[in-house]
Tab-separated table of C-alpha atoms and ligand atoms in Angstrom:
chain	number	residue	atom	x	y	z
A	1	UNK	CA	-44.487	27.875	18.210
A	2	UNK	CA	-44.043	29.648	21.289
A	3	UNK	CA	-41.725	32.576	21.821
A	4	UNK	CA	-39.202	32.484	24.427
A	5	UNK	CA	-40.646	34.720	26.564
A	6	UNK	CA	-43.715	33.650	27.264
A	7	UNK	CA	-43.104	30.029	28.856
A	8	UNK	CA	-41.405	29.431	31.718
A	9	UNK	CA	-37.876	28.847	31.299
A	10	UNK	CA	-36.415	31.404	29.340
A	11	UNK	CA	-33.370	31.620	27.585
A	12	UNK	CA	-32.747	34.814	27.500
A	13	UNK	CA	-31.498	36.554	24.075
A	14	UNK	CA	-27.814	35.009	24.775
A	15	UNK	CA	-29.120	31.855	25.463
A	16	UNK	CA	-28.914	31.377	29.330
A	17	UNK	CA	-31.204	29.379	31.797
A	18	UNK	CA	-30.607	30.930	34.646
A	19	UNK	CA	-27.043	30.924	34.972
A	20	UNK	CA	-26.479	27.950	32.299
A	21	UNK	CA	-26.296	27.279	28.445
A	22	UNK	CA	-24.213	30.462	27.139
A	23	UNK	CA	-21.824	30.666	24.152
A	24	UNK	CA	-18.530	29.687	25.691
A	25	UNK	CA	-16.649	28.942	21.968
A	26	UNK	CA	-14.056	29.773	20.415
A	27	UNK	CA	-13.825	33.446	18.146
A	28	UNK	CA	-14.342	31.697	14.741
A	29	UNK	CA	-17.677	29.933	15.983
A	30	UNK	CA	-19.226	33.072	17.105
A	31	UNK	CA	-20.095	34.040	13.892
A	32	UNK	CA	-22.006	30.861	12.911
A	33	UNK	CA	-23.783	30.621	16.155
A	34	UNK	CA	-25.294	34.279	15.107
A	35	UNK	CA	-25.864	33.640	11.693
A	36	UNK	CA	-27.799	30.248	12.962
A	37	UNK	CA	-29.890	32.078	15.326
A	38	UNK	CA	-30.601	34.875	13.369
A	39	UNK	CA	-32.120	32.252	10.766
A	40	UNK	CA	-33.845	30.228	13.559
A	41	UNK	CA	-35.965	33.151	14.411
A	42	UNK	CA	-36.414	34.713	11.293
A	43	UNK	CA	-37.827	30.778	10.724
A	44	UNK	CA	-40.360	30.546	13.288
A	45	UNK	CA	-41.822	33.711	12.655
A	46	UNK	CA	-42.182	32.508	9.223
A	47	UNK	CA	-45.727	30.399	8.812
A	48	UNK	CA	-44.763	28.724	5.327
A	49	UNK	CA	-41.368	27.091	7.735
A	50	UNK	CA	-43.695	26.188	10.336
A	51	UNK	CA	-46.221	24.980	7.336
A	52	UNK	CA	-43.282	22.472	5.706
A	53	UNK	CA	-41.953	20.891	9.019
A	54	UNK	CA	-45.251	20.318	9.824
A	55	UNK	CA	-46.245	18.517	6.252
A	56	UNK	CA	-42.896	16.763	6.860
A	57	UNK	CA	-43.355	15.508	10.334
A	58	UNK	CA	-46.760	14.355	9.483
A	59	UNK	CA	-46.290	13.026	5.780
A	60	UNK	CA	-42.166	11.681	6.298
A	61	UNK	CA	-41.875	10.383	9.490
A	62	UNK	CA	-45.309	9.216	10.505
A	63	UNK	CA	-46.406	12.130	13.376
A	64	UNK	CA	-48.443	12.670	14.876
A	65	UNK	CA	-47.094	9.257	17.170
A	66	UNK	CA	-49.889	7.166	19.325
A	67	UNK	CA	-50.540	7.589	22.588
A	68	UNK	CA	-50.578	3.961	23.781
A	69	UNK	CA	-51.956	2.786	27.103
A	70	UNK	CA	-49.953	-0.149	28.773
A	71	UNK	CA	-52.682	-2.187	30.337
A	72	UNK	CA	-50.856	-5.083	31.044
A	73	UNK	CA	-48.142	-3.232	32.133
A	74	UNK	CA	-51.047	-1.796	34.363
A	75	UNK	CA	-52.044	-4.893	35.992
A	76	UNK	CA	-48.299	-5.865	36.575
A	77	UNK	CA	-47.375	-2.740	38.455
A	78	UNK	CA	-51.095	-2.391	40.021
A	79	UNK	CA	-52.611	0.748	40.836
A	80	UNK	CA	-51.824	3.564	38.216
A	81	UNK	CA	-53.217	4.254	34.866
A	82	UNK	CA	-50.158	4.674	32.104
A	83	UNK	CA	-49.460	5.815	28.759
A	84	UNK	CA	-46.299	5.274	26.383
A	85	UNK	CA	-45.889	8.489	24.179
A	86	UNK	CA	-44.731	6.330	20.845
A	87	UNK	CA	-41.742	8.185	19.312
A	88	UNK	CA	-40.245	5.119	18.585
A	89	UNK	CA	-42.592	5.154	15.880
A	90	UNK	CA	-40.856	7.663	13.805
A	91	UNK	CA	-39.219	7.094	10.761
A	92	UNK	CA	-35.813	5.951	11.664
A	93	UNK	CA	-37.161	4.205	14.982
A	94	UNK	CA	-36.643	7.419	17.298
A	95	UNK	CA	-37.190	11.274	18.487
A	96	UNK	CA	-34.370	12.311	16.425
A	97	UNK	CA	-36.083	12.924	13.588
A	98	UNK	CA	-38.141	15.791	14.861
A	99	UNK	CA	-35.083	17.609	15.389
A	100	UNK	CA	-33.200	16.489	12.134
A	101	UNK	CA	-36.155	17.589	9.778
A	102	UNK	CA	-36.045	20.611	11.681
A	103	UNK	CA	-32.588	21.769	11.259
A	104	UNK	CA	-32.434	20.429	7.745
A	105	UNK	CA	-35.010	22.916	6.605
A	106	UNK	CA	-32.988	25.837	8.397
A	107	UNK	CA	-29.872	24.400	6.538
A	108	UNK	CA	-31.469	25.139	3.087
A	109	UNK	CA	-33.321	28.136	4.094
A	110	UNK	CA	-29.542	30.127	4.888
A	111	UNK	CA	-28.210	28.488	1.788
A	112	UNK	CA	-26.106	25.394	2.756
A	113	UNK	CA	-25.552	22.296	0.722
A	114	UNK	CA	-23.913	20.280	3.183
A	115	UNK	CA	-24.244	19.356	6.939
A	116	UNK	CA	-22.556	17.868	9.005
A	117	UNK	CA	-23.579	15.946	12.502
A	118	UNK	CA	-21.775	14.160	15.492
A	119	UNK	CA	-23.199	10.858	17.015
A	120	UNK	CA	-22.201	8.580	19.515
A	121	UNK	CA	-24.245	5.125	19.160
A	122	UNK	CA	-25.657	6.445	15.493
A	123	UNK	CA	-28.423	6.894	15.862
A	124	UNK	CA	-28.124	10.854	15.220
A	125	UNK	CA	-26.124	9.946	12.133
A	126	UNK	CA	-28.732	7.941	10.868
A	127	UNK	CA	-31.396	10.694	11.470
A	128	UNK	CA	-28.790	13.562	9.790
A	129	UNK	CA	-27.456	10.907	6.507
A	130	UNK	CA	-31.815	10.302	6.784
A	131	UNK	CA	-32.785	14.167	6.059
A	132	UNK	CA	-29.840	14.779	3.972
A	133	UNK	CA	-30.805	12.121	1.546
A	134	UNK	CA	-34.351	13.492	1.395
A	135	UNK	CA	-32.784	16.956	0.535
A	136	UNK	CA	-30.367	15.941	-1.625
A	137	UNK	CA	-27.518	17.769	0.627
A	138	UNK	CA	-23.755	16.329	1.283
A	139	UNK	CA	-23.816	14.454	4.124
A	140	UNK	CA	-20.396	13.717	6.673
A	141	UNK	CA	-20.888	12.014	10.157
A	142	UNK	CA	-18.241	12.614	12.807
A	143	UNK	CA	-18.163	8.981	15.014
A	144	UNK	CA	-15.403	7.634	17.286
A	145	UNK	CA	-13.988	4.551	16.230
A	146	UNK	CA	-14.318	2.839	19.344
A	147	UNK	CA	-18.454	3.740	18.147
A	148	UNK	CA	-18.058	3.056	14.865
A	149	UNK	CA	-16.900	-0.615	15.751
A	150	UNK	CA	-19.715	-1.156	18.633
A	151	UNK	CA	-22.612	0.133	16.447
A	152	UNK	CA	-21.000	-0.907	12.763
A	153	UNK	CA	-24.529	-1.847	11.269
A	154	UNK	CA	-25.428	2.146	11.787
A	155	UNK	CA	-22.138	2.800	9.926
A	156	UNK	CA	-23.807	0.897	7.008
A	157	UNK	CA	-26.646	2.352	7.202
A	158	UNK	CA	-25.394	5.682	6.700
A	159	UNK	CA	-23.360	4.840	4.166
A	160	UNK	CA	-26.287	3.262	2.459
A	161	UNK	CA	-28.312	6.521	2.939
A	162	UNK	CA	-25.344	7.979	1.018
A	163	UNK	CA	-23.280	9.821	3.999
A	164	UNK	CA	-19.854	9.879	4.617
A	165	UNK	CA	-18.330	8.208	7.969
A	166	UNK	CA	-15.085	10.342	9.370
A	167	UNK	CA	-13.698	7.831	11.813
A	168	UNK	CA	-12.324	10.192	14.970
A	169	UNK	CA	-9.197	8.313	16.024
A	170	UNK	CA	-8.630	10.878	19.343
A	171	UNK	CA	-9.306	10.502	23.067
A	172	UNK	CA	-11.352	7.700	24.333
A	173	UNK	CA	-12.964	7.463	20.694
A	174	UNK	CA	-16.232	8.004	21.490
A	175	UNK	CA	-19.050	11.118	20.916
A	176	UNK	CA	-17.188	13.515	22.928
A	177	UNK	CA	-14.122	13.221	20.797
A	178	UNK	CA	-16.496	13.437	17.466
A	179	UNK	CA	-18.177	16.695	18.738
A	180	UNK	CA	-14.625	18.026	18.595
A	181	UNK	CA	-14.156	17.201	15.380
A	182	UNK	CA	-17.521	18.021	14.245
A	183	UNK	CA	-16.918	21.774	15.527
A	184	UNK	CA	-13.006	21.804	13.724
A	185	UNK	CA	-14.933	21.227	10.069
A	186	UNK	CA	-17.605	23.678	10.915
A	187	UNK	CA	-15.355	26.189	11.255
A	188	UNK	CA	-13.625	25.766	8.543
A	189	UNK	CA	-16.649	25.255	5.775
A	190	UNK	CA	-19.125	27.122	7.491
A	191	UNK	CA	-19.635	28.897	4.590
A	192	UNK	CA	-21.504	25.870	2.682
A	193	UNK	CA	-21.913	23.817	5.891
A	194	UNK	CA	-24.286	23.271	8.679
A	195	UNK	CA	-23.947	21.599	11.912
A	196	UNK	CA	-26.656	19.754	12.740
A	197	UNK	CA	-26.448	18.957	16.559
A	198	UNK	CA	-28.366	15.859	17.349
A	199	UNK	CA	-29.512	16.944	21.442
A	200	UNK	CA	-30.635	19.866	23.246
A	201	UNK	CA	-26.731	20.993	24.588
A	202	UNK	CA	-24.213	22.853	23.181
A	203	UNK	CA	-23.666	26.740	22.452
A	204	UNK	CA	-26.416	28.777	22.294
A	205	UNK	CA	-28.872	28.642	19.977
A	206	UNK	CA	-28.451	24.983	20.197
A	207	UNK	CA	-30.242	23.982	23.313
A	208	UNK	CA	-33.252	26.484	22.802
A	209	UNK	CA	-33.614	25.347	18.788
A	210	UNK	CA	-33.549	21.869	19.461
A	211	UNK	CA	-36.187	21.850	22.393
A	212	UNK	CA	-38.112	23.846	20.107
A	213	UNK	CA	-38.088	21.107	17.314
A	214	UNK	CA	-38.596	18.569	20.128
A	215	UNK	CA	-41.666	20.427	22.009
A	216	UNK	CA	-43.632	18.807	19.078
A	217	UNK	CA	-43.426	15.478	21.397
A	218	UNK	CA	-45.488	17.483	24.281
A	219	UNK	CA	-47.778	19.549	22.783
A	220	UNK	CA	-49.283	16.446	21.013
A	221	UNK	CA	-49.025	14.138	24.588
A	222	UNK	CA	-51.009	17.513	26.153
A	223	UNK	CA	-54.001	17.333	22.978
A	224	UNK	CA	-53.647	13.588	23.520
A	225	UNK	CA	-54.278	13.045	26.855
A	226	UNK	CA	-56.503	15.682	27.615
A	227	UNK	CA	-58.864	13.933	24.333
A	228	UNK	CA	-58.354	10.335	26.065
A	229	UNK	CA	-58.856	11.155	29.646
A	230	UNK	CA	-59.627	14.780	29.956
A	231	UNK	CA	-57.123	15.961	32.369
A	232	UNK	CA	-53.887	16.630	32.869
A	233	UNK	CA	-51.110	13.237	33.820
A	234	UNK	CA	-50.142	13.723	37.292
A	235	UNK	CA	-46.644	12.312	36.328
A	236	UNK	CA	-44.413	12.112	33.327
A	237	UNK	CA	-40.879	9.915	32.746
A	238	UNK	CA	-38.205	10.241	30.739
A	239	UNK	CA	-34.430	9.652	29.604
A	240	UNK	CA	-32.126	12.027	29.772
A	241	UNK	CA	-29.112	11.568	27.597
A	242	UNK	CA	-28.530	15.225	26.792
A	243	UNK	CA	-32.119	15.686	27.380
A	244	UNK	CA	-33.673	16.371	23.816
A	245	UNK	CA	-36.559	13.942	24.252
A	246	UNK	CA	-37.127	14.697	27.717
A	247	UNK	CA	-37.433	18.292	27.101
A	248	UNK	CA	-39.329	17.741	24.461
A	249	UNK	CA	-42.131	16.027	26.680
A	250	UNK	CA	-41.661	18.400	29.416
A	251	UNK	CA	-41.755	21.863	28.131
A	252	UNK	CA	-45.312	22.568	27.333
A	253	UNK	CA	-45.689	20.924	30.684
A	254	UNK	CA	-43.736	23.234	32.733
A	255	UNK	CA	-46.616	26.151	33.727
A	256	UNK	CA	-49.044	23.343	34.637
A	257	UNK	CA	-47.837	23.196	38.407
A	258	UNK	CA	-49.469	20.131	38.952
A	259	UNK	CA	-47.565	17.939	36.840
A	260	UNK	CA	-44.794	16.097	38.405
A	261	UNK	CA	-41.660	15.770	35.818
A	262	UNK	CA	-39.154	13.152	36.192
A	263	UNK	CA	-35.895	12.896	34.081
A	264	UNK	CA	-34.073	9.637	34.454
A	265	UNK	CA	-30.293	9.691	33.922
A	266	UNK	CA	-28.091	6.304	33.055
A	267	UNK	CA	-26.990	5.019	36.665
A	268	UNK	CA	-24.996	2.592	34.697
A	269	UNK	CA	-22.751	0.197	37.046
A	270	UNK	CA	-22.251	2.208	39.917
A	271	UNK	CA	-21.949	5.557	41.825
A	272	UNK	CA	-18.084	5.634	41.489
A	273	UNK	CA	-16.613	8.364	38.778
A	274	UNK	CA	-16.460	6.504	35.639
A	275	UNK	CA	-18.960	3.870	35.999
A	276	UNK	CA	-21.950	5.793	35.309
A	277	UNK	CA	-23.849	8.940	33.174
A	278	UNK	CA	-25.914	10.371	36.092
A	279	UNK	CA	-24.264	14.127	35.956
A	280	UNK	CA	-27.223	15.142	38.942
A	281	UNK	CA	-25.661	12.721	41.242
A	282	UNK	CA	-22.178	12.746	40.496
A	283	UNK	CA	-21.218	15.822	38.244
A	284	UNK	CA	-20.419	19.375	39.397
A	285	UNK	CA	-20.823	22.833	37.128
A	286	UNK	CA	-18.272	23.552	34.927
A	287	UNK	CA	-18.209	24.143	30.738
A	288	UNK	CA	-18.621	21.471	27.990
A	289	UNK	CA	-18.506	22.293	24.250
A	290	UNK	CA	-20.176	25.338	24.511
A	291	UNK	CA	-22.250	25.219	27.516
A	292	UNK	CA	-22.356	25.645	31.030
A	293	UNK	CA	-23.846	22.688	32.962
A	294	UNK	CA	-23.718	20.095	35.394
A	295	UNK	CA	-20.559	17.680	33.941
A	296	UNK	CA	-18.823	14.831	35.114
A	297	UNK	CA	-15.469	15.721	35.890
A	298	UNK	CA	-11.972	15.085	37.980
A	299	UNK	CA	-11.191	17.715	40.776
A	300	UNK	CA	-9.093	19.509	38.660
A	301	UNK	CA	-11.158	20.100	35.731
A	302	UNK	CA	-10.726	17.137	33.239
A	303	UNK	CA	-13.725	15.384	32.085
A	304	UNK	CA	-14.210	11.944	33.604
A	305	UNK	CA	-14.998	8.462	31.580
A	306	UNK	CA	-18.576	7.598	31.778
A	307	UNK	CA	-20.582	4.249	31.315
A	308	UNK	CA	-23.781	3.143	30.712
A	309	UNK	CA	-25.687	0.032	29.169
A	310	UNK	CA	-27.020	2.418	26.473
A	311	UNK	CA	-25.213	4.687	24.511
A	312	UNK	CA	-27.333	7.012	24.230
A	313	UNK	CA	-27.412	8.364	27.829
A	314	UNK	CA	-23.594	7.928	27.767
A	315	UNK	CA	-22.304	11.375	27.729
A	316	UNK	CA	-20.196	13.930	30.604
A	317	UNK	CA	-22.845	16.974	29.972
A	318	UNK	CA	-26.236	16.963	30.117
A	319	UNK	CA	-28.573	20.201	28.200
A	320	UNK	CA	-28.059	23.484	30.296
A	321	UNK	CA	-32.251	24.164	30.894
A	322	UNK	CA	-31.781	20.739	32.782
A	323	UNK	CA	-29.555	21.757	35.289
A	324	UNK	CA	-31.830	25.018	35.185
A	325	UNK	CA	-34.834	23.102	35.925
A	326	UNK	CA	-33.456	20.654	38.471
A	327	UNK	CA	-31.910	23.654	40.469
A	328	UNK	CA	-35.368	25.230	40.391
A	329	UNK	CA	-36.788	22.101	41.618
A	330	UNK	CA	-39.399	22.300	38.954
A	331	UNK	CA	-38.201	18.492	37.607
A	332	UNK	CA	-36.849	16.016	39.515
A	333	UNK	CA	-33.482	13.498	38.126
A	334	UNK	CA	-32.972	10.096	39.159
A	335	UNK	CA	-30.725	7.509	38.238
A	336	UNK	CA	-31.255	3.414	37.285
A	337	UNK	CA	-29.000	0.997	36.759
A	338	UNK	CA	-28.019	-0.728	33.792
A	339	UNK	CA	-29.901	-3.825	35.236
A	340	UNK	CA	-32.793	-2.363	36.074
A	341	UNK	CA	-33.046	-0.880	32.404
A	342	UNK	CA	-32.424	-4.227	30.887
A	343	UNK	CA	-34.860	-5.659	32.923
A	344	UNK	CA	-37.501	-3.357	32.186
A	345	UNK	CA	-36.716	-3.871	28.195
A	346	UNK	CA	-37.533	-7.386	29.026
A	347	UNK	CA	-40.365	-6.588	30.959
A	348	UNK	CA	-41.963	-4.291	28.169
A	349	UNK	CA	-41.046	-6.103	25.395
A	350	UNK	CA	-42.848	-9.244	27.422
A	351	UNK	CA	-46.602	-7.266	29.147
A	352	UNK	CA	-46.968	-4.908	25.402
A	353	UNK	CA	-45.404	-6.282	22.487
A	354	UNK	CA	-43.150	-3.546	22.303
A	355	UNK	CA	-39.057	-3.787	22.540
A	356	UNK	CA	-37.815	-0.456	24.136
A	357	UNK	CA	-34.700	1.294	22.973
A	358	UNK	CA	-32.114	0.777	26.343
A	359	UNK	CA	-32.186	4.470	26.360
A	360	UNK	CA	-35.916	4.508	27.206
A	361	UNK	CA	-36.173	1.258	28.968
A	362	UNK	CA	-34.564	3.660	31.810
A	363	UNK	CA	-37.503	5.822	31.768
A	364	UNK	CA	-39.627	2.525	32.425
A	365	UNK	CA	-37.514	1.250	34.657
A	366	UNK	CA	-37.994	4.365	37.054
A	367	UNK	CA	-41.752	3.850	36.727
A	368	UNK	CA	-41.056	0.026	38.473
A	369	UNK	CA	-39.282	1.307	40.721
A	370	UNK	CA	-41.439	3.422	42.076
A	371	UNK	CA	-44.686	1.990	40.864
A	372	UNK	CA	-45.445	0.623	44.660
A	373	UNK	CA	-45.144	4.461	45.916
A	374	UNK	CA	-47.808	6.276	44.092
A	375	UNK	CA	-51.221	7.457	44.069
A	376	UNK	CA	-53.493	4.772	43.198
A	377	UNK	CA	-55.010	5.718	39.617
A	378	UNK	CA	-52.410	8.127	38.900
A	379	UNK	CA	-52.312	8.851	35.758
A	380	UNK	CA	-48.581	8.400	34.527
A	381	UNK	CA	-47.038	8.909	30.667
A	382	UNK	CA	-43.559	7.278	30.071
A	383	UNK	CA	-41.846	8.833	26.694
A	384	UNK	CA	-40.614	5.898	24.816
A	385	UNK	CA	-38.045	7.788	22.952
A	386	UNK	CA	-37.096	4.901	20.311
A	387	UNK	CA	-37.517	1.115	19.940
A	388	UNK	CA	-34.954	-1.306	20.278
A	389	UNK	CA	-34.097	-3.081	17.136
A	390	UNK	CA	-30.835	-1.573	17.424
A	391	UNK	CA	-30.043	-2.974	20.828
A	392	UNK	CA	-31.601	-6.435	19.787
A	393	UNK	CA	-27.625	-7.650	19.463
A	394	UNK	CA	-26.274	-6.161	22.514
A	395	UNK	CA	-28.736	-7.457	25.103
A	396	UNK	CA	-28.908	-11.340	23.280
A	397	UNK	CA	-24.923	-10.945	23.842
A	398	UNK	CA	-25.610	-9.892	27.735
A	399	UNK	CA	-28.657	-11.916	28.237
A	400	UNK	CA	-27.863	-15.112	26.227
A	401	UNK	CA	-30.359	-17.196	24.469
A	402	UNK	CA	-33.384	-17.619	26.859
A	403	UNK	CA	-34.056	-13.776	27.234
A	404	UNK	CA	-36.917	-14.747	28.480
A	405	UNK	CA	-36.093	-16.511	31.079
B	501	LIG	C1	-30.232	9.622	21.355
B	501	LIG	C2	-31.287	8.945	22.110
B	501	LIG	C3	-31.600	9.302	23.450
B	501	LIG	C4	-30.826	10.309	24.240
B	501	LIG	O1	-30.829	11.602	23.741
B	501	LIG	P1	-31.700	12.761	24.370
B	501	LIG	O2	-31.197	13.978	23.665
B	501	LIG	O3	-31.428	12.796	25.847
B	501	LIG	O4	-33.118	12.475	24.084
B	501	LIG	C5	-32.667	8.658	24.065
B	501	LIG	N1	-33.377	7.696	23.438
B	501	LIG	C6	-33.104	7.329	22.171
B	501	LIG	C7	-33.925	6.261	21.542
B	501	LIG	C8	-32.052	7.927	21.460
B	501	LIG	O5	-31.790	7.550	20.208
C-alpha cells in the first residue's frame, strides 16, 4: 500500500483533506478512533496483513474483477472506446466487500469478537453479517425501519448469514438515523466491538482506511488497462454515494494529470432541497457524523431530506477527500436523474448482458449523456460498482411488465 504522504491528497496525521474530514465526535469516541488508527497503521506496515487480505480478496470474493469492454455499448454511443471495471462481480454482488474483508481482519487483529455496521439499502449489512460469518464474530446491523421494510429480502439475508437486525425506530428511519445508533453501541462495547463503517466518510481514520481498502479497485483498472491498451484512459466515471467506490477507482489515478475523473452524484427528482442526493450542487459545508464536508442542509443548520431512485447514493454527506478534490478541481461532480439512471440500467442490461446496480447505472448514465461531446476514440472506464439483482423488484414495480419496451 501506499503511505499517506506520498500520493496526492493527503490526510494529514489528524485526518484532514485540506480543510475537511477531521474528528468532530464526541469525548468517549476519541479513544476508539485512536485505538483504530493506531491498529490501521501498525496493519499496513505489516506484510503478513497485507499477505491475508490479499489471499482473501483473491480466494473469497473472486478479485481480481474483469475489465470488460462494452462494444455494443460502443457502437450505440459511437465514437469512444469503453471499459466496465466489474466489481459487481464480487462476492455479495458489489465493492463492499473490499472494504468489509478489510476491516474484519483489523477487527481480529486488536482483539474484537463482535462488529457492528450501519446500512441504508443493505447492502453494507450484507457485506459486514458476510465477513462476520466467515470469521466466526457476533454480528448486529443498525437499519431504519422505513429500510428495513423497502429492502426486507436483505433483512433475510442477514439474518440467514447469522446477524442480528436492530430496527432504528428514530427520525426519518433511514441510514442517517442508523449511523446514530451504530455510534451509541460503539461507545458503549467498544471494548469487544468494532464498527465497521461501510463508505469512505465519517471521523477520521474512517475516510483514509476505507479508500485504502477500496484503492484495490484502481490499482488493478491501472495494470489492466495499461496490459489491454497500453496507455492510460483519458476518462473515468463513477457513483458517488459517500464515495467509497469512486475513490477507490480514482486514487491511484490522481498524479496522472491527464486523466479526467468524473464522480456522478444521485440528481434524483429535481434540484429543489429534498428531492435529490447531489451535495456539489445543492449542499453547503458544515459537519456530519464526524466529518466536515459538503452536506445538504436547511439555512439554519438542520440536515435536509434527500431522494434518489437508488439507495445507495441517498445520503446528506458525501466523503470529506471529495469535497477536497472537487474544490481542487482535480475531479469533476455531476448529477443525473433518476430517469436517466433507470434508463441507462435498461440500456446496459439490453447492448451487454449485464443488469447494473441503480447506484452505478448513474455512472453510465453520465457517460450517455455526454457520449456525443467527446474525443472520438477516447478511451473511457465506467466503475460498475454492483449488479442489480437487488433492484430487479423496484424497477419491474416502476417500469411495469414490458421493461423492455
Ligand atoms: C453502497 C453502494 C454504492 C454507494 O456507496 P459508495 O461508498 O459511494 O461507493 C454504490 N454502488 C453500489 C452497488 C453500492 O452497493
Amino acid at each position: 500500500m501506499q503511505t499517506a504522504n506520498d500520493s496526492p491528497g493527503l490526510p494529514d496525521e489528524r485526518g484532514h483533506f485540506g480543510p475537511y474530514g477531521g474528528r468532530f465526535v464526541p469525548e468517549t469516541l476519541m479513544r476508539p478512533l485512536l485505538e483504530l488508527e493506531d491498529a490501521f497503521r501498525d496493519a499496513r506496515r505489516d506484510p503478513s496483513f497485507q499477505a491475508e487480505l490479499d489471499g482473501l480478496l483473491r480466494n473469497y470474493s473472486g478479485r481480481p474483477t474483469p475489465l470488460t469492454r462494452a462494444c455494443r455499448l460502443e457502437q450505440h454511443l459511437g465514437r469512444c472506446r469503453i471499459y466496465l471495471k466489474r466489481e459487481d462481480m464480487n462476492h455479495t454482488g458489489a465493492h463492499k466487500i473490499n472494504n468489509a474483508l478489510g476491516q474484519i481482519l483489523l477487527a481480529r487483529r486488536m482483539g474484537k469478537r463482535r462488529v457492528i455496521a450501519e446500512t441504508g439499502a443493505g447492502q453494507h449489512g450484507v457485506a459486514t453479517a458476510t465477513v462476520a460469518a466467515l470469521f466466526g464474530m457476533e454480528c448486529e446491523i443498525y437499519m431504519g425501519t422505513e429500510d428495513m421494510r423497502r429492502q426486507a429480502l436483505n433483512v433475510f439475508r442477514m439474518r440467514l448469514l447469522g446477524a442480528k437486525v436492530v430496527p432504528v425506530d428514530a427520525g426519518s428511519r433511514t441510514l442517517k438515523d442508523a449511523i446514530n445508533e451504530a455510534m451509541r453501541d460503539w461507545v458503549t462495547n467498544v471494548h469487544n466491538t468494532h464498527y465497521l463503517l461501510g463508505s469512505a466518510l465519517g471521523a477520521h481514520p474512517y475516510p483514509w482506511m476505507v479508500r485504502e481498502f477500496q484503492s484495490v479497485i484502481g490499482r488493478e483498472t491501472r495494470g489492466q488497462v495499461l496490459d489491454r491498451e497500453s496507455r492510460l484512459p483519458d476518462l473515468l466515471l463513477a457513483c458517488v454515494g459517500g464515495g467509497s467506490n469512486a475513490i477507490g477507482l480514482f486514487h491511484p489515478f490522481l498524479a496522472d494529470r491527464a486523466v479526467r475523473m468524473i464522480g456522478v452524484e444521485a440528481g434524483g427528482r429535481g434540484s429543489a432541497l429534498g428531492e435529490h442526493a447531489a451535495r456539489f450542487s445543492g449542499g453547503r459545508i458544515g459537519v456530519l457524523q464526524g466529518t466536515l464536508s459538503y452536506i445538504l442542509q436547511h439555512e439554519d443548520g438542520q440536515i435536509a431530506g434527500t431522494h434518489s431512485v437508488s439507495a445507495g447514493l441517498d445520503y446528506a454527506a458525501v466523503g470529506p477527500e471529495h469535497s477536497f478534490l472537487h474544490d481542487r478541481r482535480r475531479v469533476e461532480y455531476t448529477s443525473v436523474t433518476d430517469d436517466q439512471a433507470l434508463a441507462a440500467f435498461r440500456l446496459l442490461s439490453r447492448l451487454e448482458g449485464i443488469i447494473p446496480a441503480l447506484e452505478s447505472a448513474h455512472a453510465v448514465a453520465q457517460l450517455v449523456e455526454m457520449a456525443p461531446s467527446l474525443e472520438p476514440r477516447a478511451l473511457i472506464i465506467v466503475n460498475l460498482s454492483g449488479r442489480g439483482d437487488k433492484d430487479v423488484n423496484q424497477v419491474s414495480e416502476i417500469l411495469g411488465d414490458t421493461p423492455g419496451a
